[in-house]
Amino acid sequence: VFDNNAGLGISRDVLLTKLAETLSPKRFAHVQQVADAAKQLAVHWGYAAVEKAELAGLLHDYAKEASDDVFISLIHKYKLDPDLLNWHNNVWHGVVGIYKIQEDFGITDPELLRAIEIHTVGSSQMGLLDKILYVADYIEAGRRFEGVEAARVLAYEDLDAAVAYETVHTVTFLAHQQVRIYPQTILTYNAYVDKLR
Ligand code: GDP
Ligand code: FE
Ligand code: FE
Ligand code: FE
């Protein structure tokens, strides 16, 4: 059982079984690698609830393979910001995905849910677990892209700079693709970009 002191009360075996049957093999491997990275970052940066960081890693992309209809229904059901209907899976799987996680696992821990909510878009105000998950998702052992090594070094030297580095690269990537950028991603960029200097 994960740390019940954290109020999470969910058995690792049950969770892994559910994830294995819900996610593609590739994404199942990804979430386990994010959990490992999050655990290591938690220890390094003195985040005491190490098992919560690990659980955040395991759960963060749980909703990623749900259909658009599922997210649209959740947006209506929970009366979320109607602007969300103008976005897609990339934004929904975190921001809306936490409602599916609450429904399917009965998880209520606000800190855990918040970290998963913003794991793709970040926030201008991020707590330690938020930063750990955001960065762990980017640097997990299976990631192979230009700049990942620099991101891995920064993650252990200066966590705010690692948040900034990732956000700059994501915004640059999206602009190059000529796709819309979610406003909260821009707020994250503005809040953290100076941390690289
Ligand atoms: P993953 O779920 O492990 O693949 O990683 P993330 O949840 O961090 O990101 C998922 C995808 O969303 C990536 O392809 C990002 O480039 C993309 N993404 C991140 N921020 C934004 C945004 O503001 N707008 C859009 N359209 N896509 C974004
Ligand atoms: Fe994700
Ligand atoms: Fe990410
Ligand atoms: Fe991910």
JSON list of N, CA and C in Angstrom, two decimals, residues 14-42:
[
{"chain": "A", "resi": 14, "resn": "VAL", "atom": "N", "xyz": [-2.86, -3.02, -7.25]},
{"chain": "A", "resi": 14, "resn": "VAL", "atom": "CA", "xyz": [-4.14, -2.72, -7.90]},
{"chain": "A", "resi": 14, "resn": "VAL", "atom": "C", "xyz": [-3.95, -1.63, -8.95]},
{"chain": "A", "resi": 15, "resn": "LEU", "atom": "N", "xyz": [-3.18, -0.60, -8.57]},
{"chain": "A", "resi": 15, "resn": "LEU", "atom": "CA", "xyz": [-2.93, 0.50, -9.50]},
{"chain": "A", "resi": 15, "resn": "LEU", "atom": "C", "xyz": [-2.18, 0.03, -10.74]},
{"chain": "A", "resi": 16, "resn": "LEU", "atom": "N", "xyz": [-1.12, -0.74, -10.54]},
{"chain": "A", "resi": 16, "resn": "LEU", "atom": "CA", "xyz": [-0.33, -1.21, -11.69]},
{"chain": "A", "resi": 16, "resn": "LEU", "atom": "C", "xyz": [-1.16, -2.09, -12.61]},
{"chain": "A", "resi": 17, "resn": "THR", "atom": "N", "xyz": [-2.02, -2.93, -12.03]},
{"chain": "A", "resi": 17, "resn": "THR", "atom": "CA", "xyz": [-2.89, -3.78, -12.84]},
{"chain": "A", "resi": 17, "resn": "THR", "atom": "C", "xyz": [-3.83, -2.93, -13.67]},
{"chain": "A", "resi": 18, "resn": "LYS", "atom": "N", "xyz": [-4.44, -1.94, -13.04]},
{"chain": "A", "resi": 18, "resn": "LYS", "atom": "CA", "xyz": [-5.37, -1.05, -13.74]},
{"chain": "A", "resi": 18, "resn": "LYS", "atom": "C", "xyz": [-4.65, -0.26, -14.84]},
{"chain": "A", "resi": 19, "resn": "LEU", "atom": "N", "xyz": [-3.46, 0.22, -14.55]},
{"chain": "A", "resi": 19, "resn": "LEU", "atom": "CA", "xyz": [-2.70, 0.98, -15.55]},
{"chain": "A", "resi": 19, "resn": "LEU", "atom": "C", "xyz": [-2.31, 0.08, -16.73]},
{"chain": "A", "resi": 20, "resn": "ALA", "atom": "N", "xyz": [-1.91, -1.16, -16.41]},
{"chain": "A", "resi": 20, "resn": "ALA", "atom": "CA", "xyz": [-1.48, -2.08, -17.46]},
{"chain": "A", "resi": 20, "resn": "ALA", "atom": "C", "xyz": [-2.63, -2.40, -18.41]},
{"chain": "A", "resi": 21, "resn": "GLU", "atom": "N", "xyz": [-3.86, -2.46, -17.88]},
{"chain": "A", "resi": 21, "resn": "GLU", "atom": "CA", "xyz": [-4.99, -2.79, -18.77]},
{"chain": "A", "resi": 21, "resn": "GLU", "atom": "C", "xyz": [-5.59, -1.55, -19.43]},
{"chain": "A", "resi": 22, "resn": "THR", "atom": "N", "xyz": [-5.23, -0.36, -18.94]},
{"chain": "A", "resi": 22, "resn": "THR", "atom": "CA", "xyz": [-5.77, 0.87, -19.50]},
{"chain": "A", "resi": 22, "resn": "THR", "atom": "C", "xyz": [-4.85, 1.49, -20.55]},
{"chain": "A", "resi": 23, "resn": "LEU", "atom": "N", "xyz": [-3.55, 1.38, -20.33]},
{"chain": "A", "resi": 23, "resn": "LEU", "atom": "CA", "xyz": [-2.58, 2.08, -21.17]},
{"chain": "A", "resi": 23, "resn": "LEU", "atom": "C", "xyz": [-1.89, 1.15, -22.16]},
{"chain": "A", "resi": 24, "resn": "SER", "atom": "N", "xyz": [-1.44, 1.72, -23.27]},
{"chain": "A", "resi": 24, "resn": "SER", "atom": "CA", "xyz": [-0.62, 0.97, -24.21]},
{"chain": "A", "resi": 24, "resn": "SER", "atom": "C", "xyz": [0.68, 0.57, -23.50]},
{"chain": "A", "resi": 25, "resn": "PRO", "atom": "N", "xyz": [1.34, -0.50, -23.96]},
{"chain": "A", "resi": 25, "resn": "PRO", "atom": "CA", "xyz": [2.60, -0.91, -23.33]},
{"chain": "A", "resi": 25, "resn": "PRO", "atom": "C", "xyz": [3.62, 0.23, -23.27]},
{"chain": "A", "resi": 26, "resn": "LYS", "atom": "N", "xyz": [3.67, 1.02, -24.32]},
{"chain": "A", "resi": 26, "resn": "LYS", "atom": "CA", "xyz": [4.64, 2.12, -24.36]},
{"chain": "A", "resi": 26, "resn": "LYS", "atom": "C", "xyz": [4.34, 3.17, -23.28]},
{"chain": "A", "resi": 27, "resn": "ARG", "atom": "N", "xyz": [3.06, 3.52, -23.14]},
{"chain": "A", "resi": 27, "resn": "ARG", "atom": "CA", "xyz": [2.71, 4.53, -22.14]},
{"chain": "A", "resi": 27, "resn": "ARG", "atom": "C", "xyz": [2.80, 3.96, -20.73]},
{"chain": "A", "resi": 28, "resn": "PHE", "atom": "N", "xyz": [2.51, 2.67, -20.58]},
{"chain": "A", "resi": 28, "resn": "PHE", "atom": "CA", "xyz": [2.67, 2.02, -19.27]},
{"chain": "A", "resi": 28, "resn": "PHE", "atom": "C", "xyz": [4.13, 2.10, -18.83]},
{"chain": "A", "resi": 29, "resn": "ALA", "atom": "N", "xyz": [5.04, 1.85, -19.78]},
{"chain": "A", "resi": 29, "resn": "ALA", "atom": "CA", "xyz": [6.48, 1.97, -19.46]},
{"chain": "A", "resi": 29, "resn": "ALA", "atom": "C", "xyz": [6.82, 3.42, -19.11]},
{"chain": "A", "resi": 30, "resn": "HIS", "atom": "N", "xyz": [6.27, 4.35, -19.89]},
{"chain": "A", "resi": 30, "resn": "HIS", "atom": "CA", "xyz": [6.53, 5.79, -19.64]},
{"chain": "A", "resi": 30, "resn": "HIS", "atom": "C", "xyz": [6.13, 6.19, -18.22]},
{"chain": "A", "resi": 31, "resn": "VAL", "atom": "N", "xyz": [4.93, 5.82, -17.79]},
{"chain": "A", "resi": 31, "resn": "VAL", "atom": "CA", "xyz": [4.48, 6.29, -16.46]},
{"chain": "A", "resi": 31, "resn": "VAL", "atom": "C", "xyz": [5.34, 5.66, -15.35]},
{"chain": "A", "resi": 32, "resn": "GLN", "atom": "N", "xyz": [5.81, 4.44, -15.56]},
{"chain": "A", "resi": 32, "resn": "GLN", "atom": "CA", "xyz": [6.70, 3.84, -14.55]},
{"chain": "A", "resi": 32, "resn": "GLN", "atom": "C", "xyz": [8.05, 4.57, -14.51]},
{"chain": "A", "resi": 33, "resn": "GLN", "atom": "N", "xyz": [8.52, 4.99, -15.69]},
{"chain": "A", "resi": 33, "resn": "GLN", "atom": "CA", "xyz": [9.79, 5.72, -15.72]},
{"chain": "A", "resi": 33, "resn": "GLN", "atom": "C", "xyz": [9.63, 7.13, -15.14]},
{"chain": "A", "resi": 34, "resn": "VAL", "atom": "N", "xyz": [8.48, 7.75, -15.35]},
{"chain": "A", "resi": 34, "resn": "VAL", "atom": "CA", "xyz": [8.22, 9.05, -14.72]},
{"chain": "A", "resi": 34, "resn": "VAL", "atom": "C", "xyz": [8.16, 8.88, -13.20]},
{"chain": "A", "resi": 35, "resn": "ALA", "atom": "N", "xyz": [7.53, 7.80, -12.75]},
{"chain": "A", "resi": 35, "resn": "ALA", "atom": "CA", "xyz": [7.46, 7.54, -11.30]},
{"chain": "A", "resi": 35, "resn": "ALA", "atom": "C", "xyz": [8.87, 7.39, -10.72]},
{"chain": "A", "resi": 36, "resn": "ASP", "atom": "N", "xyz": [9.74, 6.68, -11.42]},
{"chain": "A", "resi": 36, "resn": "ASP", "atom": "CA", "xyz": [11.13, 6.53, -10.96]},
{"chain": "A", "resi": 36, "resn": "ASP", "atom": "C", "xyz": [11.84, 7.88, -10.89]},
{"chain": "A", "resi": 37, "resn": "ALA", "atom": "N", "xyz": [11.69, 8.67, -11.97]},
{"chain": "A", "resi": 37, "resn": "ALA", "atom": "CA", "xyz": [12.34, 9.99, -12.00]},
{"chain": "A", "resi": 37, "resn": "ALA", "atom": "C", "xyz": [11.79, 10.89, -10.89]},
{"chain": "A", "resi": 38, "resn": "ALA", "atom": "N", "xyz": [10.47, 10.83, -10.68]},
{"chain": "A", "resi": 38, "resn": "ALA", "atom": "CA", "xyz": [9.84, 11.67, -9.65]},
{"chain": "A", "resi": 38, "resn": "ALA", "atom": "C", "xyz": [10.33, 11.27, -8.26]},
{"chain": "A", "resi": 39, "resn": "LYS", "atom": "N", "xyz": [10.48, 9.96, -8.04]},
{"chain": "A", "resi": 39, "resn": "LYS", "atom": "CA", "xyz": [10.99, 9.48, -6.76]},
{"chain": "A", "resi": 39, "resn": "LYS", "atom": "C", "xyz": [12.40, 10.01, -6.51]},
{"chain": "A", "resi": 40, "resn": "GLN", "atom": "N", "xyz": [13.24, 9.93, -7.53]},
{"chain": "A", "resi": 40, "resn": "GLN", "atom": "CA", "xyz": [14.63, 10.38, -7.38]},
{"chain": "A", "resi": 40, "resn": "GLN", "atom": "C", "xyz": [14.70, 11.90, -7.15]},
{"chain": "A", "resi": 41, "resn": "LEU", "atom": "N", "xyz": [13.88, 12.64, -7.88]},
{"chain": "A", "resi": 41, "resn": "LEU", "atom": "CA", "xyz": [13.87, 14.10, -7.70]},
{"chain": "A", "resi": 41, "resn": "LEU", "atom": "C", "xyz": [13.34, 14.46, -6.31]},
{"chain": "A", "resi": 42, "resn": "ALA", "atom": "N", "xyz": [12.34, 13.71, -5.83]},
{"chain": "A", "resi": 42, "resn": "ALA", "atom": "CA", "xyz": [11.78, 13.97, -4.50]},
{"chain": "A", "resi": 42, "resn": "ALA", "atom": "C", "xyz": [12.86, 13.80, -3.42]}
]
